[in-house]
Amino acid sequence: MPKRLKNKTVLITGASGDIGFACAEMCASEGANLILHFFKNKKGVGDFVRDHPELKISLINCDATSIAVKKQITKGLKSIKSKRIDVLVNSVGDLIGRKKFENLDWDFIQKTIDVNVKSAFLFTRYSRPYMGKGSSIIFIS
């Protein structure tokens, strides 16, 4: 059976987390070249790379809420010698904490928005120039 993502490049944000890691596994099984984003959990993506020596995989490490995303996407594409992103999977997200509504403060709300919304905006904005006709953007929330 042909691999549906052979010769395609997939960028997965939050690839060291449970959902992002599962997305990476699925894309790997379909033969994709992968750009895996992580921030703090290098071991998670490092284990993935070790288990998939047959794939072209680039790791990018940055705070997904910072402008550094732009430079890291370019670096990731160069690393796997790709000029195109065929699929972007925005799976960065985190449960910042649990608070009762009456205890919410603006700093907590802003951090939640940054991690769960701003990160997807930045990765989409800076990936879009590398995406052409037929490319896909997937948002996981």
PDB file of C-alpha atoms in Angstrom:
ATOM      1  CA  MET A   1       0.000   0.000   0.000  1.00  0.00           C
ATOM      2  CA  PRO A   2       1.467   3.412  -0.949  1.00  0.00           C
ATOM      3  CA  LYS A   3       2.332   5.840   1.811  1.00  0.00           C
ATOM      4  CA  ARG A   4       0.023   8.842   1.539  1.00  0.00           C
ATOM      5  CA  LEU A   5       2.554  11.371   2.853  1.00  0.00           C
ATOM      6  CA  LYS A   6       5.661  10.142   1.058  1.00  0.00           C
ATOM      7  CA  ASN A   7       7.737  13.141  -0.087  1.00  0.00           C
ATOM      8  CA  LYS A   8       5.477  15.494   1.884  1.00  0.00           C
ATOM      9  CA  THR A   9       6.692  17.749   4.687  1.00  0.00           C
ATOM     10  CA  VAL A  10       4.616  17.973   7.852  1.00  0.00           C
ATOM     11  CA  LEU A  11       5.263  20.521  10.602  1.00  0.00           C
ATOM     12  CA  ILE A  12       3.828  19.463  13.953  1.00  0.00           C
ATOM     13  CA  THR A  13       3.793  21.912  16.839  1.00  0.00           C
ATOM     14  CA  GLY A  14       3.865  20.588  20.372  1.00  0.00           C
ATOM     15  CA  ALA A  15       5.273  17.296  19.089  1.00  0.00           C
ATOM     16  CA  SER A  16       6.648  16.268  22.474  1.00  0.00           C
ATOM     17  CA  GLY A  17       3.171  16.235  24.036  1.00  0.00           C
ATOM     18  CA  ASP A  18       0.726  13.365  23.850  1.00  0.00           C
ATOM     19  CA  ILE A  19      -1.389  14.604  20.945  1.00  0.00           C
ATOM     20  CA  GLY A  20       1.508  16.042  18.931  1.00  0.00           C
ATOM     21  CA  PHE A  21       3.533  12.863  19.452  1.00  0.00           C
ATOM     22  CA  ALA A  22       0.615  10.728  18.245  1.00  0.00           C
ATOM     23  CA  CYS A  23       0.290  12.947  15.169  1.00  0.00           C
ATOM     24  CA  ALA A  24       4.011  12.504  14.493  1.00  0.00           C
ATOM     25  CA  GLU A  25       3.668   8.721  14.780  1.00  0.00           C
ATOM     26  CA  MET A  26       0.789   8.692  12.290  1.00  0.00           C
ATOM     27  CA  CYS A  27       2.616  10.938   9.825  1.00  0.00           C
ATOM     28  CA  ALA A  28       5.766   8.821  10.167  1.00  0.00           C
ATOM     29  CA  SER A  29       3.781   5.690   9.350  1.00  0.00           C
ATOM     30  CA  GLU A  30       2.675   7.436   6.155  1.00  0.00           C
ATOM     31  CA  GLY A  31       6.257   8.318   5.161  1.00  0.00           C
ATOM     32  CA  ALA A  32       6.273  12.079   5.816  1.00  0.00           C
ATOM     33  CA  ASN A  33       9.329  14.248   6.264  1.00  0.00           C
ATOM     34  CA  LEU A  34       8.812  15.835   9.661  1.00  0.00           C
ATOM     35  CA  ILE A  35       9.553  19.109  11.338  1.00  0.00           C
ATOM     36  CA  LEU A  36       8.829  18.578  15.015  1.00  0.00           C
ATOM     37  CA  HIS A  37       8.435  21.547  17.315  1.00  0.00           C
ATOM     38  CA  PHE A  38       9.033  21.301  21.046  1.00  0.00           C
ATOM     39  CA  PHE A  39       9.808  23.737  23.793  1.00  0.00           C
ATOM     40  CA  LYS A  40      10.805  22.093  27.046  1.00  0.00           C
ATOM     41  CA  ASN A  41      10.567  18.334  26.482  1.00  0.00           C
ATOM     42  CA  LYS A  42      13.500  17.491  24.214  1.00  0.00           C
ATOM     43  CA  LYS A  43      13.531  13.887  25.423  1.00  0.00           C
ATOM     44  CA  GLY A  44      10.075  13.232  23.935  1.00  0.00           C
ATOM     45  CA  VAL A  45      11.070  14.249  20.425  1.00  0.00           C
ATOM     46  CA  GLY A  46      14.581  12.853  20.829  1.00  0.00           C
ATOM     47  CA  ASP A  47      13.130   9.406  21.507  1.00  0.00           C
ATOM     48  CA  PHE A  48      10.949   9.779  18.416  1.00  0.00           C
ATOM     49  CA  VAL A  49      13.939  10.624  16.203  1.00  0.00           C
ATOM     50  CA  ARG A  50      15.898   7.678  17.594  1.00  0.00           C
ATOM     51  CA  ASP A  51      12.998   5.320  16.826  1.00  0.00           C
ATOM     52  CA  HIS A  52      12.637   6.565  13.214  1.00  0.00           C
ATOM     53  CA  PRO A  53      16.109   6.681  11.619  1.00  0.00           C
ATOM     54  CA  GLU A  54      14.601   6.114   8.168  1.00  0.00           C
ATOM     55  CA  LEU A  55      12.820   9.493   8.149  1.00  0.00           C
ATOM     56  CA  LYS A  56      13.996  13.013   7.446  1.00  0.00           C
ATOM     57  CA  ILE A  57      13.256  14.762  10.726  1.00  0.00           C
ATOM     58  CA  SER A  58      14.146  18.267  11.816  1.00  0.00           C
ATOM     59  CA  LEU A  59      13.659  19.500  15.365  1.00  0.00           C
ATOM     60  CA  ILE A  60      12.838  23.070  16.202  1.00  0.00           C
ATOM     61  CA  ASN A  61      12.951  24.284  19.766  1.00  0.00           C
ATOM     62  CA  CYS A  62      11.328  27.574  20.626  1.00  0.00           C
ATOM     63  CA  ASP A  63       8.691  29.220  22.725  1.00  0.00           C
ATOM     64  CA  ALA A  64       5.667  28.980  20.438  1.00  0.00           C
ATOM     65  CA  THR A  65       4.398  32.317  21.726  1.00  0.00           C
ATOM     66  CA  SER A  66       7.463  34.271  20.554  1.00  0.00           C
ATOM     67  CA  ILE A  67       8.521  35.780  17.255  1.00  0.00           C
ATOM     68  CA  ALA A  68      11.370  33.203  17.217  1.00  0.00           C
ATOM     69  CA  VAL A  69       8.874  30.886  15.506  1.00  0.00           C
ATOM     70  CA  LYS A  70       9.580  32.552  12.138  1.00  0.00           C
ATOM     71  CA  LYS A  71      13.329  31.878  12.235  1.00  0.00           C
ATOM     72  CA  GLN A  72      12.869  28.336  13.543  1.00  0.00           C
ATOM     73  CA  ILE A  73      10.483  27.336  10.740  1.00  0.00           C
ATOM     74  CA  THR A  74      13.020  28.480   8.141  1.00  0.00           C
ATOM     75  CA  LYS A  75      15.783  26.623   9.991  1.00  0.00           C
ATOM     76  CA  GLY A  76      13.677  23.440  10.115  1.00  0.00           C
ATOM     77  CA  LEU A  77      12.977  23.524   6.384  1.00  0.00           C
ATOM     78  CA  LYS A  78      16.650  24.016   5.554  1.00  0.00           C
ATOM     79  CA  SER A  79      17.616  21.137   7.828  1.00  0.00           C
ATOM     80  CA  ILE A  80      15.510  18.635   5.869  1.00  0.00           C
ATOM     81  CA  LYS A  81      16.204  20.358   2.537  1.00  0.00           C
ATOM     82  CA  SER A  82      12.574  21.202   1.909  1.00  0.00           C
ATOM     83  CA  LYS A  83      11.193  24.402   0.494  1.00  0.00           C
ATOM     84  CA  ARG A  84       7.584  23.557   1.220  1.00  0.00           C
ATOM     85  CA  ILE A  85       5.288  22.694   4.099  1.00  0.00           C
ATOM     86  CA  ASP A  86       2.474  20.439   2.934  1.00  0.00           C
ATOM     87  CA  VAL A  87       0.725  20.045   6.279  1.00  0.00           C
ATOM     88  CA  LEU A  88       0.828  22.166   9.420  1.00  0.00           C
ATOM     89  CA  VAL A  89      -0.568  20.529  12.557  1.00  0.00           C
ATOM     90  CA  ASN A  90      -1.081  23.102  15.309  1.00  0.00           C
ATOM     91  CA  SER A  91      -1.193  20.984  18.450  1.00  0.00           C
ATOM     92  CA  VAL A  92       0.577  23.232  20.956  1.00  0.00           C
ATOM     93  CA  GLY A  93      -1.596  23.631  24.003  1.00  0.00           C
ATOM     94  CA  ASP A  94      -1.549  23.357  27.728  1.00  0.00           C
ATOM     95  CA  LEU A  95      -3.831  23.409  30.705  1.00  0.00           C
ATOM     96  CA  ILE A  96      -2.152  26.342  32.382  1.00  0.00           C
ATOM     97  CA  GLY A  97      -3.861  25.604  35.655  1.00  0.00           C
ATOM     98  CA  ARG A  98      -7.218  25.284  37.279  1.00  0.00           C
ATOM     99  CA  LYS A  99      -8.810  28.256  38.968  1.00  0.00           C
ATOM    100  CA  LYS A 100     -12.297  29.128  40.021  1.00  0.00           C
ATOM    101  CA  PHE A 101     -13.807  31.808  37.821  1.00  0.00           C
ATOM    102  CA  GLU A 102     -13.820  34.359  40.633  1.00  0.00           C
ATOM    103  CA  ASN A 103     -10.070  33.774  41.123  1.00  0.00           C
ATOM    104  CA  LEU A 104      -9.051  34.361  37.503  1.00  0.00           C
ATOM    105  CA  ASP A 105      -6.686  37.255  36.936  1.00  0.00           C
ATOM    106  CA  TRP A 106      -5.619  38.837  33.664  1.00  0.00           C
ATOM    107  CA  ASP A 107      -2.081  37.372  33.759  1.00  0.00           C
ATOM    108  CA  PHE A 108      -3.525  33.860  33.935  1.00  0.00           C
ATOM    109  CA  ILE A 109      -5.969  34.552  31.103  1.00  0.00           C
ATOM    110  CA  GLN A 110      -3.236  36.120  28.956  1.00  0.00           C
ATOM    111  CA  LYS A 111      -0.906  33.140  29.441  1.00  0.00           C
ATOM    112  CA  THR A 112      -3.736  30.779  28.483  1.00  0.00           C
ATOM    113  CA  ILE A 113      -4.474  32.787  25.335  1.00  0.00           C
ATOM    114  CA  ASP A 114      -0.787  32.981  24.420  1.00  0.00           C
ATOM    115  CA  VAL A 115      -0.162  29.247  24.701  1.00  0.00           C
ATOM    116  CA  ASN A 116      -3.428  28.023  23.207  1.00  0.00           C
ATOM    117  CA  VAL A 117      -4.220  30.699  20.599  1.00  0.00           C
ATOM    118  CA  LYS A 118      -1.212  32.928  19.880  1.00  0.00           C
ATOM    119  CA  SER A 119       1.032  29.923  19.226  1.00  0.00           C
ATOM    120  CA  ALA A 120      -1.314  28.625  16.518  1.00  0.00           C
ATOM    121  CA  PHE A 121      -1.555  32.096  14.997  1.00  0.00           C
ATOM    122  CA  LEU A 122       2.238  32.531  14.854  1.00  0.00           C
ATOM    123  CA  PHE A 123       2.950  29.092  13.410  1.00  0.00           C
ATOM    124  CA  THR A 124       0.210  29.540  10.817  1.00  0.00           C
ATOM    125  CA  ARG A 125       1.326  33.038   9.896  1.00  0.00           C
ATOM    126  CA  TYR A 126       4.967  32.073   9.413  1.00  0.00           C
ATOM    127  CA  SER A 127       4.300  28.704   7.781  1.00  0.00           C
ATOM    128  CA  ARG A 128       1.854  30.081   5.233  1.00  0.00           C
ATOM    129  CA  PRO A 129       4.510  31.476   2.835  1.00  0.00           C
ATOM    130  CA  TYR A 130       5.896  27.923   2.500  1.00  0.00           C
ATOM    131  CA  MET A 131       2.502  26.390   1.789  1.00  0.00           C
ATOM    132  CA  GLY A 132       1.089  26.100  -1.685  1.00  0.00           C
ATOM    133  CA  LYS A 133      -2.018  24.873  -3.385  1.00  0.00           C
ATOM    134  CA  GLY A 134      -3.216  21.650  -1.814  1.00  0.00           C
ATOM    135  CA  SER A 135      -1.524  22.266   1.531  1.00  0.00           C
ATOM    136  CA  SER A 136      -3.464  21.740   4.761  1.00  0.00           C
ATOM    137  CA  ILE A 137      -3.583  23.425   8.156  1.00  0.00           C
ATOM    138  CA  ILE A 138      -4.989  21.443  11.068  1.00  0.00           C
ATOM    139  CA  PHE A 139      -5.919  23.047  14.379  1.00  0.00           C
ATOM    140  CA  ILE A 140      -6.256  20.858  17.448  1.00  0.00           C
ATOM    141  CA  SER A 141      -7.950  22.458  20.420  1.00  0.00           C
TER     142      SER A 141
END
